[in-house]
Amino acid sequence: MNEYDKLISELKKRSDDLCDNLQKDIKRNDHYINVIHETPNILADLDNQFKQKTRLDDLDISILFVATALQVIRQFYFTSPMKRMPDSEAADSIKGHHNGHSDRHHALYNPTLEQIKNNPVPFDLNYKADGKLKGGGKLGHRAKTLGHDPLLGLIIGTANIATSTVTLNDMSSYHVKTGITKSDVEIDSFYRKASTARVLSETANKMKDVRGDGIKKVCWSMYYEIKHLQSDLQTKNSLPIPIISAFNPQLASSLAQNGLDMFNVVKYGRYVASAETAMLINQFVAIFHGLFFNGSSDMEYQLYATKTKRIINYSNIIASMTNLVKVFITRDISQLDIGGIAVCVFEVMKNKEYIRKVKNEFVFGQYKDIFLDENREYIIEK
Protein backbone atom coordinates (compact mmCIF):
# COMPACT_ATOMS: atom_id res chain seq x y z
CA MET A 1 0.00 0.00 0.00
CA ASN A 2 1.47 3.32 -1.08
CA GLU A 3 1.52 6.46 0.98
CA TYR A 4 -1.61 7.81 -0.64
CA ASP A 5 -3.68 4.76 0.24
CA LYS A 6 -2.39 4.86 3.83
CA LEU A 7 -3.42 8.47 4.14
CA ILE A 8 -6.90 7.76 2.78
CA SER A 9 -7.31 4.81 5.18
CA GLU A 10 -6.22 6.87 8.17
CA LEU A 11 -8.57 9.70 7.23
CA LYS A 12 -11.47 7.26 6.82
CA LYS A 13 -10.76 5.72 10.26
CA ARG A 14 -10.63 9.10 11.89
CA SER A 15 -13.82 10.13 10.10
CA ASP A 16 -15.60 7.02 11.35
CA ASP A 17 -14.36 7.61 14.91
CA LEU A 18 -15.49 11.20 14.71
CA CYS A 19 -18.91 10.13 13.52
CA ASP A 20 -19.18 7.56 16.29
CA ASN A 21 -18.19 10.10 18.90
CA LEU A 22 -20.55 12.63 17.37
CA GLN A 23 -23.40 10.12 17.52
CA LYS A 24 -22.56 9.33 21.13
CA ASP A 25 -22.48 13.02 21.93
CA ILE A 26 -25.81 13.54 20.19
CA LYS A 27 -27.29 10.54 22.08
CA ARG A 28 -25.82 11.79 25.36
CA ASN A 29 -27.12 15.29 24.74
CA ASP A 30 -30.53 13.93 23.81
CA HIS A 31 -30.49 11.91 27.06
CA TYR A 32 -29.59 15.00 29.09
CA ILE A 33 -32.25 17.06 27.34
CA ASN A 34 -34.91 14.37 27.90
CA VAL A 35 -34.01 13.95 31.59
CA ILE A 36 -34.01 17.70 32.14
CA HIS A 37 -37.33 17.98 30.34
CA GLU A 38 -38.83 15.17 32.45
CA THR A 39 -37.21 16.29 35.71
CA PRO A 40 -40.46 17.35 37.48
CA ASN A 41 -42.11 14.04 36.57
CA ILE A 42 -39.04 11.99 37.52
CA LEU A 43 -38.71 13.71 40.92
CA ALA A 44 -42.42 13.28 41.58
CA ASP A 45 -42.17 9.60 40.67
CA LEU A 46 -39.12 9.08 42.91
CA ASP A 47 -40.91 10.88 45.71
CA ASN A 48 -43.85 8.51 45.27
CA GLN A 49 -41.46 5.53 45.33
CA PHE A 50 -40.02 6.75 48.61
CA LYS A 51 -43.51 6.96 50.11
CA GLN A 52 -44.32 3.45 48.92
CA LYS A 53 -41.09 1.97 50.27
CA THR A 54 -41.52 3.64 53.68
CA ARG A 55 -45.27 3.06 54.02
CA LEU A 56 -46.20 1.06 57.12
CA ASP A 57 -47.30 -2.50 56.37
CA ASP A 58 -49.35 -4.84 58.58
CA LEU A 59 -46.35 -5.80 60.73
CA ASP A 60 -45.37 -2.16 61.22
CA ILE A 61 -48.92 -1.23 62.23
CA SER A 62 -49.02 -4.10 64.75
CA ILE A 63 -45.79 -2.84 66.31
CA LEU A 64 -47.24 0.69 66.27
CA PHE A 65 -50.22 -0.48 68.33
CA VAL A 66 -47.93 -2.17 70.86
CA ALA A 67 -45.69 0.91 71.09
CA THR A 68 -48.70 3.19 71.62
CA ALA A 69 -50.10 0.87 74.30
CA LEU A 70 -46.78 0.91 76.17
CA GLN A 71 -46.69 4.71 76.08
CA VAL A 72 -50.28 4.97 77.36
CA ILE A 73 -49.57 2.51 80.18
CA ARG A 74 -46.50 4.59 81.08
CA GLN A 75 -48.67 7.71 81.20
CA PHE A 76 -51.21 6.02 83.47
CA TYR A 77 -48.47 5.04 85.90
CA PHE A 78 -46.60 8.35 86.01
CA THR A 79 -49.56 10.76 85.83
CA SER A 80 -51.78 9.20 88.50
CA PRO A 81 -52.98 12.08 90.70
CA MET A 82 -50.87 13.04 93.73
CA LYS A 83 -52.38 15.25 96.40
CA ARG A 84 -51.64 16.05 99.99
CA MET A 85 -54.10 14.82 102.58
CA PRO A 86 -54.56 14.69 106.35
CA ASP A 87 -52.43 12.13 108.21
CA SER A 88 -55.37 9.87 109.00
CA GLU A 89 -56.64 9.90 105.42
CA ALA A 90 -53.15 9.17 104.07
CA ALA A 91 -52.78 6.26 106.50
CA ASP A 92 -56.15 4.82 105.44
CA SER A 93 -55.15 5.07 101.77
CA ILE A 94 -52.20 2.69 102.29
CA LYS A 95 -53.13 -0.97 102.64
CA GLY A 96 -51.41 -2.58 105.61
CA HIS A 97 -50.89 0.66 107.55
CA HIS A 98 -51.78 0.39 111.26
CA ASN A 99 -53.64 2.86 113.42
CA GLY A 100 -52.17 4.42 116.53
CA HIS A 101 -53.31 1.75 119.03
CA SER A 102 -50.37 0.04 120.73
CA ASP A 103 -50.05 -3.27 122.53
CA ARG A 104 -46.29 -3.48 122.87
CA HIS A 105 -45.23 -5.67 125.81
CA HIS A 106 -42.10 -7.62 124.96
CA ALA A 107 -38.57 -8.55 125.75
CA LEU A 108 -36.11 -5.79 124.89
CA TYR A 109 -34.88 -5.82 121.26
CA ASN A 110 -37.05 -8.85 120.51
CA PRO A 111 -40.77 -8.27 119.86
CA THR A 112 -42.82 -11.19 118.63
CA LEU A 113 -43.83 -11.48 115.00
CA GLU A 114 -47.45 -10.77 115.93
CA GLN A 115 -46.46 -7.60 117.78
CA ILE A 116 -44.54 -6.41 114.72
CA LYS A 117 -47.56 -7.07 112.52
CA ASN A 118 -50.21 -5.62 114.83
CA ASN A 119 -48.55 -2.52 116.29
CA PRO A 120 -47.86 0.83 114.64
CA VAL A 121 -44.27 1.62 113.72
CA PRO A 122 -42.33 2.47 116.91
CA PHE A 123 -40.79 5.71 115.61
CA ASP A 124 -44.19 7.40 115.20
CA LEU A 125 -44.38 8.22 118.90
CA ASN A 126 -44.20 11.39 121.00
CA TYR A 127 -45.53 10.31 124.40
CA LYS A 128 -43.05 10.87 127.24
CA ALA A 129 -40.53 12.31 124.75
CA ASP A 130 -39.30 14.79 127.37
CA GLY A 131 -37.97 17.16 124.72
CA LYS A 132 -36.19 14.49 122.65
CA LEU A 133 -38.25 15.37 119.59
CA LYS A 134 -37.87 19.15 119.82
CA GLY A 135 -36.24 21.01 116.94
CA GLY A 136 -38.11 19.23 114.16
CA GLY A 137 -39.85 22.41 113.03
CA LYS A 138 -42.63 21.95 110.48
CA LEU A 139 -41.77 18.26 110.05
CA GLY A 140 -41.98 17.62 113.79
CA HIS A 141 -40.94 14.11 114.85
CA ARG A 142 -40.35 13.12 111.22
CA ALA A 143 -37.25 15.31 111.08
CA LYS A 144 -35.91 13.87 114.33
CA THR A 145 -36.53 10.12 113.86
CA LEU A 146 -34.41 8.34 111.27
CA GLY A 147 -37.19 5.87 110.55
CA HIS A 148 -38.85 8.70 108.60
CA ASP A 149 -35.81 9.31 106.41
CA PRO A 150 -36.81 8.05 102.91
CA LEU A 151 -33.37 6.47 102.45
CA LEU A 152 -31.84 5.78 105.87
CA GLY A 153 -35.23 4.62 107.07
CA LEU A 154 -35.05 1.54 104.88
CA ILE A 155 -32.23 0.31 107.13
CA ILE A 156 -32.65 2.05 110.47
CA GLY A 157 -36.46 2.22 110.37
CA THR A 158 -36.61 -1.47 109.50
CA ALA A 159 -34.28 -2.22 112.42
CA ASN A 160 -36.43 -0.08 114.73
CA ILE A 161 -39.57 -2.01 113.81
CA ALA A 162 -37.77 -5.34 114.20
CA THR A 163 -36.55 -4.37 117.70
CA SER A 164 -39.36 -2.05 118.89
CA THR A 165 -37.02 0.92 119.21
CA VAL A 166 -36.74 4.45 117.91
CA THR A 167 -33.48 6.02 116.67
CA LEU A 168 -33.12 9.79 116.64
CA ASN A 169 -31.09 11.93 114.27
CA ASP A 170 -28.20 12.08 116.77
CA MET A 171 -28.02 8.24 116.50
CA SER A 172 -29.34 7.77 120.05
CA SER A 173 -31.91 4.98 120.41
CA TYR A 174 -34.70 4.24 122.87
CA HIS A 175 -36.88 1.25 123.63
CA VAL A 176 -40.54 1.72 122.88
CA LYS A 177 -43.31 0.21 125.00
CA THR A 178 -47.01 0.72 125.42
CA GLY A 179 -47.83 3.69 127.61
CA ILE A 180 -51.22 4.57 129.03
CA THR A 181 -52.27 8.22 128.85
CA LYS A 182 -54.51 10.01 131.31
CA SER A 183 -57.41 9.19 128.99
CA ASP A 184 -56.63 5.47 129.38
CA VAL A 185 -55.49 5.32 125.74
CA GLU A 186 -52.71 2.82 125.01
CA ILE A 187 -50.11 4.39 122.75
CA ASP A 188 -46.40 4.03 122.09
CA SER A 189 -44.16 5.63 124.68
CA PHE A 190 -40.45 6.26 125.19
CA TYR A 191 -39.30 3.64 127.70
CA ARG A 192 -35.55 3.62 128.32
CA LYS A 193 -32.25 4.18 126.52
CA ALA A 194 -31.18 1.54 124.03
CA SER A 195 -27.93 0.83 122.18
CA THR A 196 -28.05 1.81 118.52
CA ALA A 197 -25.25 -0.66 117.76
CA ARG A 198 -27.29 -3.42 119.34
CA VAL A 199 -30.43 -2.35 117.47
CA LEU A 200 -28.54 -3.02 114.24
CA SER A 201 -26.75 -6.15 115.45
CA GLU A 202 -29.96 -7.72 116.78
CA THR A 203 -31.59 -7.06 113.42
CA ALA A 204 -28.63 -8.63 111.62
CA ASN A 205 -28.87 -11.67 113.88
CA LYS A 206 -32.56 -12.02 113.05
CA MET A 207 -31.67 -12.08 109.36
CA LYS A 208 -29.42 -15.09 110.01
CA ASP A 209 -32.32 -16.97 111.59
CA VAL A 210 -33.69 -18.42 108.35
CA ARG A 211 -35.42 -21.39 109.99
CA GLY A 212 -37.19 -19.50 112.77
CA ASP A 213 -39.13 -16.24 112.93
CA GLY A 214 -36.03 -14.04 112.72
CA ILE A 215 -35.90 -13.55 108.97
CA LYS A 216 -39.70 -13.21 108.89
CA LYS A 217 -39.54 -10.42 111.47
CA VAL A 218 -37.04 -8.45 109.36
CA CYS A 219 -39.01 -8.97 106.15
CA TRP A 220 -42.27 -7.86 107.77
CA SER A 221 -40.46 -4.93 109.37
CA MET A 222 -39.19 -3.73 106.00
CA TYR A 223 -42.66 -4.19 104.53
CA TYR A 224 -44.21 -1.97 107.21
CA GLU A 225 -41.38 0.54 106.91
CA ILE A 226 -42.08 0.98 103.21
CA LYS A 227 -45.82 1.15 103.82
CA HIS A 228 -45.34 3.80 106.48
CA LEU A 229 -43.14 5.92 104.23
CA GLN A 230 -45.79 5.65 101.51
CA SER A 231 -48.42 6.76 103.99
CA ASP A 232 -46.47 9.78 105.24
CA LEU A 233 -45.34 10.84 101.79
CA GLN A 234 -48.68 12.39 100.80
CA THR A 235 -49.49 14.00 104.15
CA LYS A 236 -49.59 17.76 104.58
CA ASN A 237 -46.04 17.93 105.95
CA SER A 238 -44.78 14.89 103.99
CA LEU A 239 -41.25 13.54 104.62
CA PRO A 240 -37.84 15.25 104.77
CA ILE A 241 -35.31 15.16 101.96
CA PRO A 242 -33.12 12.03 102.44
CA ILE A 243 -30.01 12.24 104.66
CA ILE A 244 -30.38 15.97 105.51
CA SER A 245 -32.43 15.45 108.67
CA ALA A 246 -29.76 13.09 110.03
CA PHE A 247 -27.34 16.01 110.19
CA ASN A 248 -29.56 19.06 110.46
CA PRO A 249 -33.29 18.53 111.17
CA GLN A 250 -33.84 22.30 111.26
CA LEU A 251 -32.50 22.62 107.71
CA ALA A 252 -34.67 19.72 106.54
CA SER A 253 -37.70 21.39 108.09
CA SER A 254 -36.79 24.77 106.60
CA LEU A 255 -36.49 23.21 103.14
CA ALA A 256 -39.87 21.54 103.60
CA GLN A 257 -41.34 24.87 104.68
CA ASN A 258 -40.20 26.28 101.32
CA GLY A 259 -41.63 23.40 99.32
CA LEU A 260 -38.61 21.12 99.11
CA ASP A 261 -39.92 17.95 100.71
CA MET A 262 -40.28 14.37 99.46
CA PHE A 263 -43.81 14.96 98.17
CA ASN A 264 -42.59 17.55 95.69
CA VAL A 265 -39.43 15.59 94.90
CA VAL A 266 -41.54 12.57 93.95
CA LYS A 267 -44.20 14.66 92.23
CA TYR A 268 -41.80 16.55 89.98
CA GLY A 269 -39.32 13.70 89.78
CA ARG A 270 -42.03 11.70 88.05
CA TYR A 271 -41.73 14.05 85.07
CA VAL A 272 -38.10 13.04 84.67
CA ALA A 273 -38.88 9.36 85.26
CA SER A 274 -41.73 9.56 82.75
CA ALA A 275 -39.44 11.08 80.11
CA GLU A 276 -36.73 8.48 80.72
CA THR A 277 -39.26 5.66 80.50
CA ALA A 278 -40.69 7.10 77.28
CA MET A 279 -37.21 7.16 75.75
CA LEU A 280 -36.59 3.61 76.96
CA ILE A 281 -39.80 2.43 75.28
CA ASN A 282 -38.76 4.18 72.05
CA GLN A 283 -35.40 2.41 72.13
CA PHE A 284 -37.09 -0.93 72.76
CA VAL A 285 -39.46 -0.36 69.81
CA ALA A 286 -36.54 0.57 67.54
CA ILE A 287 -34.60 -2.57 68.50
CA PHE A 288 -37.64 -4.84 68.20
CA HIS A 289 -38.69 -3.44 64.81
CA GLY A 290 -35.10 -3.73 63.58
CA LEU A 291 -35.17 -7.50 64.17
CA PHE A 292 -37.48 -7.87 61.16
CA PHE A 293 -35.17 -6.13 58.65
CA ASN A 294 -34.19 -8.50 55.85
CA GLY A 295 -32.51 -6.19 53.35
CA SER A 296 -28.84 -6.03 52.38
CA SER A 297 -27.90 -2.59 51.07
CA ASP A 298 -27.30 0.54 53.10
CA MET A 299 -30.16 2.36 51.34
CA GLU A 300 -32.56 -0.49 52.13
CA TYR A 301 -31.59 -0.22 55.78
CA GLN A 302 -32.12 3.55 55.79
CA LEU A 303 -35.55 3.15 54.21
CA TYR A 304 -36.47 0.54 56.81
CA ALA A 305 -35.13 2.77 59.59
CA THR A 306 -37.40 5.51 58.26
CA LYS A 307 -40.37 3.25 58.94
CA THR A 308 -39.03 2.67 62.45
CA LYS A 309 -38.82 6.42 63.03
CA ARG A 310 -42.38 6.86 61.80
CA ILE A 311 -43.65 4.16 64.18
CA ILE A 312 -41.97 5.95 67.07
CA ASN A 313 -43.32 9.33 65.96
CA TYR A 314 -46.88 8.09 65.54
CA SER A 315 -46.93 6.19 68.86
CA ASN A 316 -45.60 9.21 70.75
CA ILE A 317 -48.02 11.61 69.06
CA ILE A 318 -51.06 9.37 69.65
CA ALA A 319 -50.13 8.85 73.31
CA SER A 320 -49.54 12.58 73.86
CA MET A 321 -52.82 13.49 72.18
CA THR A 322 -54.61 10.93 74.37
CA ASN A 323 -53.10 12.54 77.46
CA LEU A 324 -54.10 16.04 76.33
CA VAL A 325 -57.68 14.88 75.74
CA LYS A 326 -57.72 13.30 79.21
CA VAL A 327 -56.49 16.52 80.81
CA PHE A 328 -59.08 18.53 78.86
CA ILE A 329 -61.93 16.23 79.94
CA THR A 330 -60.91 15.98 83.59
CA ARG A 331 -59.77 19.61 83.83
CA ASP A 332 -56.89 18.28 85.95
CA ILE A 333 -53.62 19.82 84.77
CA SER A 334 -51.68 17.72 87.30
CA GLN A 335 -52.24 14.70 85.04
CA LEU A 336 -50.42 16.35 82.15
CA ASP A 337 -47.63 14.07 80.93
CA ILE A 338 -44.97 16.78 80.72
CA GLY A 339 -42.06 14.34 80.45
CA GLY A 340 -43.72 12.25 77.74
CA ILE A 341 -44.80 15.28 75.71
CA ALA A 342 -41.26 16.70 75.88
CA VAL A 343 -39.87 13.40 74.57
CA CYS A 344 -42.55 13.36 71.85
CA VAL A 345 -41.56 16.82 70.60
CA PHE A 346 -37.86 15.91 70.69
CA GLU A 347 -38.39 12.61 68.85
CA VAL A 348 -40.61 14.16 66.17
CA MET A 349 -38.08 16.92 65.46
CA LYS A 350 -35.12 14.54 65.46
CA ASN A 351 -36.82 11.87 63.36
CA LYS A 352 -38.23 14.41 60.94
CA GLU A 353 -34.68 15.56 60.16
CA TYR A 354 -33.55 11.93 59.69
CA ILE A 355 -36.47 11.14 57.36
CA ARG A 356 -35.80 14.30 55.35
CA LYS A 357 -32.15 13.35 54.98
CA VAL A 358 -32.95 9.80 53.83
CA LYS A 359 -35.61 11.07 51.42
CA ASN A 360 -33.20 13.55 49.85
CA GLU A 361 -30.52 10.89 49.54
CA PHE A 362 -32.96 8.47 47.92
CA VAL A 363 -34.66 10.90 45.53
CA PHE A 364 -31.67 13.01 44.44
CA GLY A 365 -29.26 10.07 44.53
CA GLN A 366 -31.52 8.16 42.15
CA TYR A 367 -31.98 11.25 40.00
CA LYS A 368 -28.21 11.72 39.76
CA ASP A 369 -27.77 8.12 38.61
CA ILE A 370 -30.49 8.57 36.00
CA PHE A 371 -28.95 11.79 34.71
CA LEU A 372 -25.40 10.42 34.41
CA ASP A 373 -26.33 7.02 32.92
CA GLU A 374 -26.98 7.82 29.27
CA ASN A 375 -27.85 4.20 28.53
CA ARG A 376 -30.62 4.14 31.12
CA GLU A 377 -34.11 4.76 29.91
CA TYR A 378 -36.26 5.90 32.82
CA ILE A 379 -39.88 4.91 32.48
CA ILE A 380 -42.39 6.71 34.62
CA GLU A 381 -45.34 4.52 35.54
CA LYS A 382 -48.58 6.28 34.84
PDB file of C-alpha atoms in Angstrom, residues 8 16-17 28 32 46 81 92 104 150-151 162 182 184 191 199 205 251 255 263 279 296 320 368-369 372:
ATOM      1  CA  ILE A   8      -6.898   7.765   2.781  1.00  0.00           C
ATOM      2  CA  ASP A  16     -15.605   7.019  11.349  1.00  0.00           C
ATOM      3  CA  ASP A  17     -14.358   7.611  14.913  1.00  0.00           C
ATOM      4  CA  ARG A  28     -25.823  11.794  25.357  1.00  0.00           C
ATOM      5  CA  TYR A  32     -29.589  15.000  29.091  1.00  0.00           C
ATOM      6  CA  LEU A  46     -39.119   9.080  42.906  1.00  0.00           C
ATOM      7  CA  PRO A  81     -52.984  12.082  90.701  1.00  0.00           C
ATOM      8  CA  ASP A  92     -56.148   4.821 105.441  1.00  0.00           C
ATOM      9  CA  ARG A 104     -46.293  -3.484 122.866  1.00  0.00           C
ATOM     10  CA  PRO A 150     -36.808   8.048 102.913  1.00  0.00           C
ATOM     11  CA  LEU A 151     -33.371   6.471 102.451  1.00  0.00           C
ATOM     12  CA  ALA A 162     -37.772  -5.337 114.202  1.00  0.00           C
ATOM     13  CA  LYS A 182     -54.508  10.007 131.315  1.00  0.00           C
ATOM     14  CA  ASP A 184     -56.625   5.471 129.382  1.00  0.00           C
ATOM     15  CA  TYR A 191     -39.303   3.641 127.701  1.00  0.00           C
ATOM     16  CA  VAL A 199     -30.429  -2.347 117.472  1.00  0.00           C
ATOM     17  CA  ASN A 205     -28.871 -11.673 113.880  1.00  0.00           C
ATOM     18  CA  LEU A 251     -32.501  22.624 107.714  1.00  0.00           C
ATOM     19  CA  LEU A 255     -36.488  23.213 103.140  1.00  0.00           C
ATOM     20  CA  PHE A 263     -43.807  14.956  98.171  1.00  0.00           C
ATOM     21  CA  MET A 279     -37.210   7.155  75.749  1.00  0.00           C
ATOM     22  CA  SER A 296     -28.838  -6.030  52.383  1.00  0.00           C
ATOM     23  CA  SER A 320     -49.544  12.576  73.859  1.00  0.00           C
ATOM     24  CA  LYS A 368     -28.213  11.719  39.759  1.00  0.00           C
ATOM     25  CA  ASP A 369     -27.772   8.121  38.613  1.00  0.00           C
ATOM     26  CA  LEU A 372     -25.402  10.417  34.412  1.00  0.00           C
TER      27      LEU A 372
END
